[in-house]
């Protein structure tokens, strides 16, 4: 196992009716800015519950944080924070709202142009406003991690930053708040969480038995519960299991002390920035091709994954690896997420621009072996057509 420090300060409030408890988590007298997206939380009553829980606080609202939150929108929230001397941020929504709020938290106290936080050798974040979240879409793990992904539309750049200063202090995970999700977002969430586990597990063995078994447990849970969520959208137990699996998939636990990949995510970010695909759609397209292109470097783990997750024990090594990759693609398709670029109207003519963007963002040596060069990314994109 590799050396690691593990520190996760987010307090999780899990279950029905937990929004009421946020009062105990936000200092009395705070001037709180509630940030949300395009209005789902208004329609389904989540915002009303939040407002009721915070009666007596000085409250402000900022709406309109879009999926794949944009720097352009978030800088308007930063302005409001300054104008109203806000001292606490509360994100109410999915990963985009939470990521966006993290950026606002850091940008509001940043000396200089905040975009530099996201640029290639990102300027360090030394402080941020305190924040919490009420999660409405299990997928990204942003509710319990210190990462954030922001898009600058004008540059077609979708970039990430990480800082311990932007861990949410608390996150409410009430599975009932996910009942109004469109099926496409349930699917996206399951696929995103699945790929988060894979990016931290399917690399090379380092005898990290606890992390491996945890990761396999999360994958098996998502494989079992994901399709059920599409069939029984209002089942509390199914929603609970998916929600907790998605949080644990990217809160640092299974990634501590193991090599990590993340090439699928980095290539995927370019697909979203250029072609507007949902985050999970990009992952469903890229991961199966990446596993084909990187099968030698991942050989041992692919065999372990095939056996422990998909029950593949028969046949030669090559046959079992092929079958493991095939099962992965079939699972995404079963979750109603298409796995080829052509399904989204993208053809080979797009590849040169995508490679140019990867290069511009310094994504030229990706993966756990740093061997996903631009040539390998090209091969992965060609395999994805
Ligand atoms: O904007 P509203 O009206 O709220 O609608 C949203 C949005 O249209 C809707 N929605 C959310 N909860 C709902 C709901 N609709 C009905 N009922 C509910 N309960 O769902 C749509 C998508 O929301 P979004 O927040 O964009 O989705 P997701 O949670 O998948 O977040 C995706 C973003 O997170 C980033 C992605 O790159 C992408 O920008 N990621 C963040 C990570 C992190 N911080 O660690 C890791 C991930 O890999 C990912 O990169
Ligand atoms: Zn993701």
Coordinates of C-alpha atoms in Angstrom, one line a residue, residues 152-306:
X152 CA -15.0 28.8 -18.7
X153 CA -17.4 29.0 -21.6
X154 CA -15.4 31.6 -23.5
X155 CA -12.3 29.3 -23.6
X156 CA -14.2 26.0 -23.9
X157 CA -12.1 25.0 -20.9
X158 CA -13.5 22.6 -18.1
X159 CA -10.9 22.5 -15.4
X160 CA -10.7 21.2 -11.8
X161 CA -9.1 22.4 -8.5
X162 CA -8.8 20.8 -5.1
X163 CA -8.3 22.4 -1.8
X164 CA -8.9 21.3 1.8
X165 CA -10.4 24.7 2.4
X166 CA -13.5 23.8 0.3
X167 CA -14.6 20.7 2.0
X168 CA -18.3 21.2 2.9
X169 CA -18.6 21.4 6.7
X170 CA -21.8 19.4 6.5
X171 CA -23.9 17.7 3.8
X172 CA -27.5 16.6 4.0
X173 CA -28.2 13.4 2.2
X174 CA -32.0 12.9 2.2
X175 CA -32.8 10.1 -0.4
X176 CA -36.4 11.5 -0.7
X177 CA -35.0 14.6 -2.2
X178 CA -33.9 12.6 -5.2
X179 CA -37.4 11.3 -6.1
X180 CA -38.0 14.1 -8.6
X181 CA -34.8 13.3 -10.6
X182 CA -35.5 12.6 -14.3
X183 CA -34.5 9.1 -15.3
X184 CA -31.5 10.4 -17.3
X185 CA -30.0 12.0 -14.2
X186 CA -30.5 8.8 -12.1
X187 CA -28.6 7.0 -14.9
X188 CA -25.9 9.6 -15.1
X189 CA -25.4 9.5 -11.3
X190 CA -24.9 5.7 -11.2
X191 CA -22.5 5.7 -14.1
X192 CA -20.5 8.6 -12.7
X193 CA -20.2 7.0 -9.3
X194 CA -19.2 3.7 -11.0
X195 CA -16.5 5.3 -13.0
X196 CA -15.2 7.1 -9.9
X197 CA -14.6 3.7 -8.2
X198 CA -13.1 2.3 -11.4
X199 CA -10.6 5.2 -11.7
X200 CA -9.3 4.4 -8.2
X201 CA -9.5 0.7 -8.3
X202 CA -8.7 -0.6 -11.8
X203 CA -5.0 0.4 -12.0
X204 CA -2.4 -2.1 -10.7
X205 CA -2.2 -4.1 -7.4
X206 CA -0.5 -2.6 -4.4
X207 CA -1.8 -5.2 -1.8
X208 CA -4.4 -2.6 -0.6
X209 CA -6.9 -5.3 0.4
X210 CA -9.3 -3.0 2.3
X211 CA -9.5 -0.5 -0.5
X212 CA -10.0 -3.2 -3.1
X213 CA -12.8 -4.9 -1.2
X214 CA -14.5 -1.6 -0.4
X215 CA -14.3 -0.6 -4.1
X216 CA -15.7 -4.0 -5.2
X217 CA -18.5 -3.6 -2.7
X218 CA -19.5 -0.2 -4.1
X219 CA -19.4 -1.5 -7.7
X220 CA -21.5 -4.5 -6.8
X221 CA -24.0 -2.2 -5.1
X222 CA -24.3 0.1 -8.0
X223 CA -24.7 -2.8 -10.4
X224 CA -27.4 -4.3 -8.2
X225 CA -29.3 -1.1 -7.3
X226 CA -28.8 1.1 -10.4
X227 CA -31.2 -0.7 -12.8
X228 CA -33.7 -1.1 -9.9
X229 CA -33.8 2.7 -9.4
X230 CA -34.9 3.1 -13.0
X231 CA -37.7 0.6 -12.5
X232 CA -38.9 1.8 -9.0
X233 CA -38.1 5.5 -8.9
X234 CA -39.6 6.1 -5.5
X235 CA -38.1 3.3 -3.5
X236 CA -36.4 4.8 -0.4
X237 CA -34.0 1.9 0.2
X238 CA -32.8 1.8 -3.4
X239 CA -32.3 5.5 -3.4
X240 CA -30.5 5.4 0.0
X241 CA -28.0 2.7 -1.2
X242 CA -27.3 4.6 -4.4
X243 CA -26.8 7.9 -2.6
X244 CA -24.4 6.5 0.0
X245 CA -22.5 4.5 -2.6
X246 CA -22.0 7.6 -4.7
X247 CA -20.7 9.6 -1.7
X248 CA -18.3 6.9 -0.6
X249 CA -17.1 6.5 -4.2
X250 CA -15.3 9.8 -4.1
X251 CA -14.7 10.9 -0.5
X252 CA -11.1 9.8 -0.4
X253 CA -11.7 6.5 1.4
X254 CA -11.1 4.0 -1.4
X255 CA -8.5 6.2 -3.1
X256 CA -6.3 6.5 0.0
X257 CA -3.0 4.6 -0.4
X258 CA -3.7 3.3 -4.0
X259 CA -2.6 4.5 -7.5
X260 CA -5.3 6.5 -9.3
X261 CA -6.1 6.8 -13.0
X262 CA -8.5 9.7 -13.9
X263 CA -7.6 9.7 -17.7
X264 CA -11.3 8.9 -18.5
X265 CA -12.4 12.0 -16.6
X266 CA -9.8 14.2 -18.2
X267 CA -10.7 13.2 -21.7
X268 CA -14.4 13.3 -20.8
X269 CA -14.1 16.9 -19.6
X270 CA -12.9 17.9 -23.1
X271 CA -16.0 16.2 -24.7
X272 CA -18.3 18.2 -22.4
X273 CA -16.4 21.5 -23.0
X274 CA -16.5 21.1 -26.7
X275 CA -19.6 19.1 -27.5
X276 CA -21.8 19.6 -24.4
X277 CA -22.3 16.0 -23.4
X278 CA -23.4 15.3 -19.9
X279 CA -20.5 14.4 -17.6
X280 CA -21.6 10.7 -17.2
X281 CA -22.2 10.3 -21.0
X282 CA -18.5 11.2 -21.6
X283 CA -17.4 8.6 -19.1
X284 CA -19.6 5.9 -20.6
X285 CA -18.1 6.5 -24.0
X286 CA -14.4 6.8 -22.9
X287 CA -14.0 4.2 -20.2
X288 CA -14.6 1.0 -22.3
X289 CA -12.2 2.2 -25.0
X290 CA -9.6 3.2 -22.4
X291 CA -9.7 -0.3 -20.8
X292 CA -9.1 -1.7 -24.3
X293 CA -6.2 0.7 -25.0
X294 CA -4.6 0.2 -21.5
X295 CA -5.3 -3.5 -21.0
X296 CA -1.6 -4.4 -20.6
X297 CA -0.9 -1.9 -17.8
X298 CA -4.2 -2.9 -16.1
X299 CA -4.0 -6.6 -16.8
X300 CA -3.9 -7.9 -13.2
X301 CA -6.6 -5.6 -12.0
X302 CA -8.8 -6.3 -15.0
X303 CA -8.6 -10.0 -14.1
X304 CA -9.5 -9.3 -10.5
X305 CA -12.3 -7.0 -11.5
X306 CA -13.7 -9.6 -13.9

